[in-house]
């Protein structure tokens, strides 16, 4: 029924899109109201290998974690059924979880109905083809109900013998950078783009799913050969940067995912101000190295190093997220991770969750009825 309130008619409500600063302010307000445990939960992205919507909803409701990664075990036969899965994971639509998927296309593709071009052909095509392919791919991801694509491989190598070769978008720094930028622009606002695997698998032989690849490449050589695609993708506005489990020993013996120095480089030298996310922390356990046998310790170390979002897949069960959250709380209480570091991470992730809600309208304290 039309309003008969003359004053309301004379003073119409005006809405305007929120700027980045307003989104960050709103995230800071939300995080300030959280307990330490809630902040710890707000930096964890979990996984449960099932399509049972009731189990998934209970998991997200009980854990209160920031997000969920969709793997093959979460993908039903068709898009409609997948939307039911992602719908069950969204307990609070006003602050939805980050629902992520590894949808590179080609060799790494969770959506079997994604037939768009991928790295094996895009690396030899005009960059415009990458923009088109990732625009289409992002649409599939968004239609499925996911908000984050861990899909843009910024690693670069000319060596077909490297495990990352078929997934890389280019065989030289300039070509890779052009296609990474095109992919980021193609995904646009449909989903949040992620650049991976910083600082670059192209220089470190080996597969980080089963070990910790390492290289003695100098920082100067890295800046010339491996950095350009990441720099270009950051400048193009990619909101997430995934840190790989690989070591550049001249910079830090620790894997980049656990290296405060590599996080400093990304923030201070490359200007990245988005969400730093780990590659699957379970891969550290899979390396078989005794120093990475404790999944909770790995997560705490990753947070302390500068990651904002802790991703866990391998070896995860229904209790993994809770154990990691409790481990973070204990680490804050012991002083191993400062409350300021946890709060910073929580604010970045929460801001991205706000943006993923597909609305940039913030509550208005003085708007008319």
Coordinates of C-alpha atoms in Angstrom, one line a residue:
X1 CA 0.0 0.0 0.0
X2 CA 1.4 3.5 -0.9
X3 CA 2.6 5.5 2.1
X4 CA 0.4 8.4 3.2
X5 CA 3.2 9.9 5.3
X6 CA 3.9 13.3 3.6
X7 CA 7.2 13.8 5.3
X8 CA 8.5 10.4 4.0
X9 CA 7.3 11.4 0.5
X10 CA 9.2 14.7 0.7
X11 CA 12.4 13.0 2.0
X12 CA 12.9 9.8 0.0
X13 CA 15.5 7.3 1.2
X14 CA 18.7 7.4 -0.8
X15 CA 21.0 4.4 -1.1
X16 CA 24.5 4.4 -2.4
X17 CA 27.2 1.8 -2.9
X18 CA 29.6 1.3 0.0
X19 CA 33.2 2.1 -0.6
X20 CA 36.1 -0.2 0.4
X21 CA 36.7 1.9 3.5
X22 CA 33.1 1.5 4.6
X23 CA 33.2 -2.2 4.1
X24 CA 36.4 -2.5 6.2
X25 CA 34.8 -0.3 8.9
X26 CA 31.8 -2.5 9.1
X27 CA 34.0 -5.6 9.3
X28 CA 36.0 -4.0 12.1
X29 CA 32.8 -3.3 13.9
X30 CA 31.6 -6.9 13.6
X31 CA 34.9 -8.3 14.7
X32 CA 35.1 -6.0 17.7
X33 CA 31.9 -7.6 19.0
X34 CA 33.4 -11.2 18.6
X35 CA 34.9 -13.2 21.4
X36 CA 38.5 -14.5 20.9
X37 CA 37.0 -17.9 20.0
X38 CA 34.7 -16.4 17.5
X39 CA 37.6 -14.5 15.9
X40 CA 39.6 -17.7 15.8
X41 CA 36.7 -19.5 14.0
X42 CA 36.4 -16.6 11.6
X43 CA 39.8 -17.3 10.0
X44 CA 39.2 -21.0 9.4
X45 CA 38.0 -22.6 6.1
X46 CA 37.0 -26.2 6.7
X47 CA 35.9 -29.2 4.7
X48 CA 33.7 -32.2 5.1
X49 CA 33.6 -34.8 2.3
X50 CA 29.9 -35.3 1.9
X51 CA 26.9 -34.0 -0.1
X52 CA 24.5 -34.6 2.9
X53 CA 22.9 -31.2 3.3
X54 CA 21.8 -31.8 6.9
X55 CA 25.3 -32.8 8.0
X56 CA 26.8 -29.8 6.2
X57 CA 24.4 -27.4 7.7
X58 CA 25.0 -28.8 11.2
X59 CA 28.8 -28.6 10.6
X60 CA 28.7 -24.9 9.7
X61 CA 26.2 -24.0 12.3
X62 CA 28.2 -25.6 15.1
X63 CA 31.6 -24.6 14.1
X64 CA 30.9 -21.0 13.1
X65 CA 33.9 -21.0 10.8
X66 CA 34.6 -18.5 8.0
X67 CA 34.2 -20.7 5.1
X68 CA 34.1 -24.1 3.4
X69 CA 36.0 -25.5 0.4
X70 CA 34.1 -27.6 -2.1
X71 CA 36.0 -30.6 -3.2
X72 CA 35.0 -33.5 -5.5
X73 CA 33.2 -35.3 -2.7
X74 CA 30.9 -32.3 -2.3
X75 CA 29.9 -32.1 -6.0
X76 CA 26.6 -33.9 -6.8
X77 CA 25.5 -34.9 -10.3
X78 CA 24.1 -31.5 -11.5
X79 CA 24.1 -27.8 -10.8
X80 CA 20.7 -27.8 -9.1
X81 CA 21.8 -30.3 -6.6
X82 CA 25.0 -28.4 -6.0
X83 CA 23.0 -25.3 -5.2
X84 CA 21.2 -27.2 -2.5
X85 CA 24.6 -28.2 -1.1
X86 CA 25.9 -24.6 -1.1
X87 CA 22.6 -23.4 0.3
X88 CA 22.9 -25.7 3.2
X89 CA 26.4 -24.3 4.0
X90 CA 25.0 -20.7 4.3
X91 CA 23.6 -20.5 7.8
X92 CA 23.5 -16.7 8.0
X93 CA 22.9 -15.0 4.6
X94 CA 23.6 -11.6 6.1
X95 CA 27.2 -12.7 6.7
X96 CA 27.6 -15.7 4.4
X97 CA 30.6 -18.0 4.6
X98 CA 33.2 -17.9 1.9
X99 CA 32.4 -20.9 -0.2
X100 CA 35.5 -21.7 -2.3
X101 CA 36.3 -24.1 -5.1
X102 CA 39.4 -25.1 -7.1
X103 CA 38.0 -24.4 -10.5
X104 CA 41.0 -23.8 -12.8
X105 CA 39.5 -25.8 -15.6
X106 CA 41.4 -28.6 -17.4
X107 CA 43.4 -30.8 -15.0
X108 CA 42.0 -29.2 -11.8
X109 CA 38.2 -29.0 -12.3
X110 CA 35.6 -29.7 -9.6
X111 CA 32.7 -28.9 -11.9
X112 CA 32.4 -31.6 -14.5
X113 CA 30.2 -29.4 -16.7
X114 CA 33.0 -26.8 -17.1
X115 CA 34.1 -27.3 -20.7
X116 CA 35.7 -23.9 -21.2
X117 CA 39.3 -23.5 -22.2
X118 CA 41.9 -24.0 -19.6
X119 CA 45.7 -23.5 -19.2
X120 CA 46.9 -26.2 -21.7
X121 CA 45.4 -24.2 -24.5
X122 CA 45.1 -20.7 -23.0
X123 CA 48.9 -20.5 -22.5
X124 CA 49.2 -20.4 -26.3
X125 CA 46.2 -18.2 -27.0
X126 CA 45.6 -14.5 -27.0
X127 CA 45.0 -13.1 -23.5
X128 CA 41.5 -12.3 -24.5
X129 CA 40.7 -16.0 -24.6
X130 CA 41.7 -16.2 -20.9
X131 CA 39.4 -13.4 -20.1
X132 CA 36.5 -15.1 -21.9
X133 CA 37.2 -18.5 -20.4
X134 CA 37.4 -17.2 -16.8
X135 CA 34.4 -15.0 -17.2
X136 CA 32.4 -18.1 -18.2
X137 CA 34.0 -20.2 -15.5
X138 CA 33.2 -17.6 -12.8
X139 CA 29.6 -17.6 -13.9
X140 CA 29.5 -21.4 -13.4
X141 CA 31.1 -21.0 -9.9
X142 CA 28.6 -18.2 -9.0
X143 CA 25.6 -20.1 -10.3
X144 CA 26.7 -23.1 -8.1
X145 CA 26.5 -20.8 -5.1
X146 CA 30.3 -20.4 -4.5
X147 CA 31.8 -17.0 -3.9
X148 CA 35.6 -17.7 -4.2
X149 CA 37.5 -19.4 -6.9
X150 CA 41.0 -20.7 -6.1
X151 CA 41.4 -20.8 -9.9
X152 CA 44.1 -18.5 -11.2
X153 CA 47.5 -20.2 -11.4
X154 CA 50.2 -17.4 -11.5
X155 CA 53.1 -19.9 -11.3
X156 CA 55.2 -19.8 -14.5
X157 CA 57.5 -22.3 -16.0
X158 CA 58.7 -23.2 -19.5
X159 CA 59.5 -26.8 -18.4
X160 CA 56.9 -29.4 -19.4
X161 CA 58.5 -31.7 -16.8
X162 CA 57.4 -29.5 -13.9
X163 CA 54.2 -30.7 -12.2
X164 CA 52.7 -27.2 -12.5
X165 CA 53.3 -26.8 -16.2
X166 CA 49.9 -27.9 -17.5
X167 CA 48.2 -25.7 -15.0
X168 CA 50.2 -22.5 -15.6
X169 CA 48.8 -19.8 -17.8
X170 CA 52.1 -18.9 -19.4
X171 CA 55.6 -20.2 -20.1
X172 CA 57.4 -16.9 -19.6
X173 CA 56.9 -14.0 -17.1
X174 CA 55.3 -11.5 -19.5
X175 CA 53.0 -14.0 -21.2
X176 CA 51.8 -15.4 -17.9
X177 CA 51.3 -12.0 -16.4
X178 CA 49.1 -10.9 -19.4
X179 CA 46.9 -14.0 -19.0
X180 CA 46.7 -13.7 -15.2
X181 CA 45.5 -10.1 -15.6
X182 CA 43.0 -11.3 -18.2
X183 CA 41.7 -14.0 -15.9
X184 CA 41.2 -11.6 -13.0
X185 CA 39.4 -9.2 -15.2
X186 CA 37.3 -12.0 -16.6
X187 CA 36.2 -13.2 -13.3
X188 CA 35.4 -9.6 -12.3
X189 CA 32.8 -9.2 -9.6
X190 CA 31.2 -12.6 -10.2
X191 CA 33.5 -14.4 -7.7
X192 CA 36.6 -13.5 -5.7
X193 CA 39.7 -14.3 -7.7
X194 CA 42.7 -16.0 -6.1
X195 CA 46.3 -16.0 -7.3
X196 CA 48.3 -19.1 -6.5
X197 CA 50.8 -20.4 -5.5
X198 CA 52.9 -17.5 -4.1
X199 CA 55.8 -17.1 -4.5
X200 CA 55.7 -19.5 -7.4
X201 CA 56.1 -23.2 -8.0
X202 CA 57.8 -22.6 -11.3
X203 CA 61.3 -22.4 -9.8
X204 CA 60.9 -25.1 -7.2
X205 CA 61.0 -28.7 -8.6
X206 CA 58.7 -31.2 -6.9
X207 CA 55.0 -31.5 -6.0
X208 CA 53.9 -29.8 -2.8
X209 CA 51.2 -32.3 -2.3
X210 CA 53.8 -34.9 -1.3
X211 CA 56.8 -32.8 -0.2
X212 CA 58.2 -29.3 0.3
X213 CA 59.7 -28.2 -3.1
X214 CA 62.7 -25.9 -2.6
X215 CA 64.9 -23.7 -4.7
X216 CA 68.0 -21.6 -4.0
X217 CA 66.9 -19.0 -6.5
X218 CA 68.0 -15.5 -5.4
X219 CA 65.5 -12.8 -4.7
X220 CA 66.7 -10.8 -7.7
X221 CA 66.1 -13.7 -10.0
X222 CA 62.7 -14.3 -8.4
X223 CA 61.7 -10.7 -9.0
X224 CA 62.6 -11.1 -12.7
X225 CA 61.2 -14.5 -13.5
X226 CA 58.6 -15.6 -11.0
X227 CA 57.1 -12.4 -9.5
X228 CA 55.7 -10.7 -12.6
X229 CA 52.4 -12.7 -12.8
X230 CA 51.7 -12.2 -9.1
X231 CA 52.5 -8.5 -9.3
X232 CA 50.3 -8.1 -12.3
X233 CA 47.4 -10.0 -10.7
X234 CA 47.7 -8.0 -7.5
X235 CA 47.7 -4.8 -9.5
X236 CA 44.6 -6.1 -11.4
X237 CA 42.8 -6.3 -8.1
X238 CA 42.7 -10.0 -7.1
X239 CA 41.4 -10.1 -3.6
X240 CA 43.1 -13.3 -2.4
X241 CA 46.6 -14.5 -2.6
X242 CA 47.3 -18.2 -1.8
X243 CA 50.7 -19.0 -0.2
X244 CA 52.3 -22.2 -1.4
X245 CA 54.1 -24.9 0.6
X246 CA 57.4 -24.3 -1.1
X247 CA 60.7 -22.9 0.1
X248 CA 63.0 -20.3 -1.5
X249 CA 66.0 -21.0 0.8
X250 CA 67.8 -17.8 0.1
X251 CA 64.8 -15.9 1.5
X252 CA 63.6 -18.3 4.2
X253 CA 64.1 -22.0 4.9
X254 CA 60.5 -22.3 5.9
X255 CA 57.7 -22.9 3.4
X256 CA 56.3 -19.6 2.1
X257 CA 53.0 -20.6 3.8
X258 CA 54.8 -20.4 7.2
X259 CA 57.1 -17.5 6.3
X260 CA 56.6 -14.1 7.8
X261 CA 59.2 -12.8 5.4
X262 CA 57.3 -13.8 2.3
X263 CA 54.2 -12.3 3.8
X264 CA 56.2 -9.1 4.4
X265 CA 57.3 -9.1 0.7
X266 CA 53.7 -9.5 -0.5
X267 CA 52.3 -6.7 1.7
X268 CA 55.2 -4.2 1.7
X269 CA 56.9 -4.7 -1.6
X270 CA 54.0 -6.0 -3.8
X271 CA 51.3 -3.9 -2.2
X272 CA 48.9 -6.7 -1.6
X273 CA 46.1 -5.7 0.9
X274 CA 43.6 -8.5 0.5
X275 CA 43.2 -11.9 2.1
X276 CA 46.3 -14.1 2.4
X277 CA 45.1 -17.8 2.4
X278 CA 47.2 -20.9 2.9
X279 CA 47.3 -23.7 0.5
X280 CA 45.7 -26.8 2.1
X281 CA 47.5 -27.2 5.4
X282 CA 47.0 -30.9 5.2
X283 CA 49.6 -31.0 2.5
X284 CA 52.2 -30.1 5.1
X285 CA 51.3 -33.3 7.0
X286 CA 51.4 -35.2 3.8
X287 CA 55.0 -34.2 3.3
X288 CA 55.9 -36.8 6.0
X289 CA 58.3 -34.4 7.7
X290 CA 58.1 -34.7 11.5
X291 CA 58.1 -30.9 12.0
X292 CA 54.7 -30.7 10.2
X293 CA 53.0 -33.7 11.8
X294 CA 50.8 -31.6 14.1
X295 CA 47.9 -30.0 12.1
X296 CA 47.0 -27.5 14.8
X297 CA 50.6 -26.3 15.2
X298 CA 50.8 -25.9 11.4
X299 CA 47.7 -23.7 11.5
X300 CA 48.9 -21.6 14.4
X301 CA 52.3 -21.1 12.7
X302 CA 50.5 -20.1 9.4
X303 CA 48.4 -17.5 11.2
X304 CA 51.4 -16.1 13.1
X305 CA 53.3 -15.8 9.8
X306 CA 50.7 -13.6 8.3
X307 CA 48.0 -15.7 6.7
X308 CA 44.4 -14.5 7.2
X309 CA 42.5 -17.6 6.2
X310 CA 43.6 -21.1 7.1
X311 CA 42.5 -23.8 4.6
X312 CA 42.2 -27.4 5.7
X313 CA 41.3 -30.4 3.5
X314 CA 43.5 -33.4 3.7
X315 CA 43.0 -35.5 6.9
X316 CA 40.0 -33.3 7.9
X317 CA 37.1 -34.7 9.8
X318 CA 34.1 -33.3 11.6
X319 CA 36.3 -32.3 14.5
X320 CA 39.3 -30.8 12.7
X321 CA 37.9 -27.2 12.5
X322 CA 37.1 -27.2 16.2
X323 CA 40.5 -28.5 17.2
X324 CA 42.2 -25.8 15.1
X325 CA 40.0 -23.1 16.5
X326 CA 40.7 -24.2 20.1
X327 CA 44.4 -24.3 19.2
X328 CA 44.4 -20.7 18.0
X329 CA 42.6 -19.6 21.2
X330 CA 45.2 -21.4 23.3
X331 CA 48.1 -19.8 21.2
X332 CA 46.6 -16.3 21.8
X333 CA 46.4 -17.0 25.5
X334 CA 50.0 -18.2 25.5
X335 CA 51.2 -15.2 23.5
X336 CA 52.3 -17.3 20.5
X337 CA 49.9 -15.3 18.3
X338 CA 49.0 -11.8 19.3
X339 CA 45.4 -10.7 19.6
X340 CA 46.2 -7.9 17.1
X341 CA 47.3 -10.5 14.5
X342 CA 44.2 -12.6 14.9
X343 CA 42.0 -9.5 14.8
X344 CA 43.7 -8.2 11.6
X345 CA 43.1 -11.5 9.9
X346 CA 39.5 -11.7 11.1
X347 CA 38.8 -8.2 9.8
X348 CA 40.2 -9.0 6.3
X349 CA 38.2 -12.2 6.0
X350 CA 35.0 -10.7 7.4
X351 CA 35.2 -7.8 5.0
X352 CA 35.5 -10.3 2.1
X353 CA 32.5 -12.2 3.5
X354 CA 30.5 -8.9 3.4
X355 CA 31.5 -8.4 -0.2
X356 CA 30.6 -12.0 -1.1
X357 CA 27.0 -11.4 0.0
X358 CA 26.5 -9.7 -3.4
X359 CA 25.4 -6.5 -1.7
X360 CA 27.3 -3.3 -1.0
X361 CA 24.6 -1.7 1.0
X362 CA 25.4 -1.1 4.7
X363 CA 22.9 -0.6 7.5
X364 CA 21.9 3.1 7.7
X365 CA 21.5 4.5 11.3
X366 CA 19.6 7.6 10.2
X367 CA 17.6 6.5 7.1
X368 CA 13.9 7.3 7.0
X369 CA 11.4 4.5 7.4

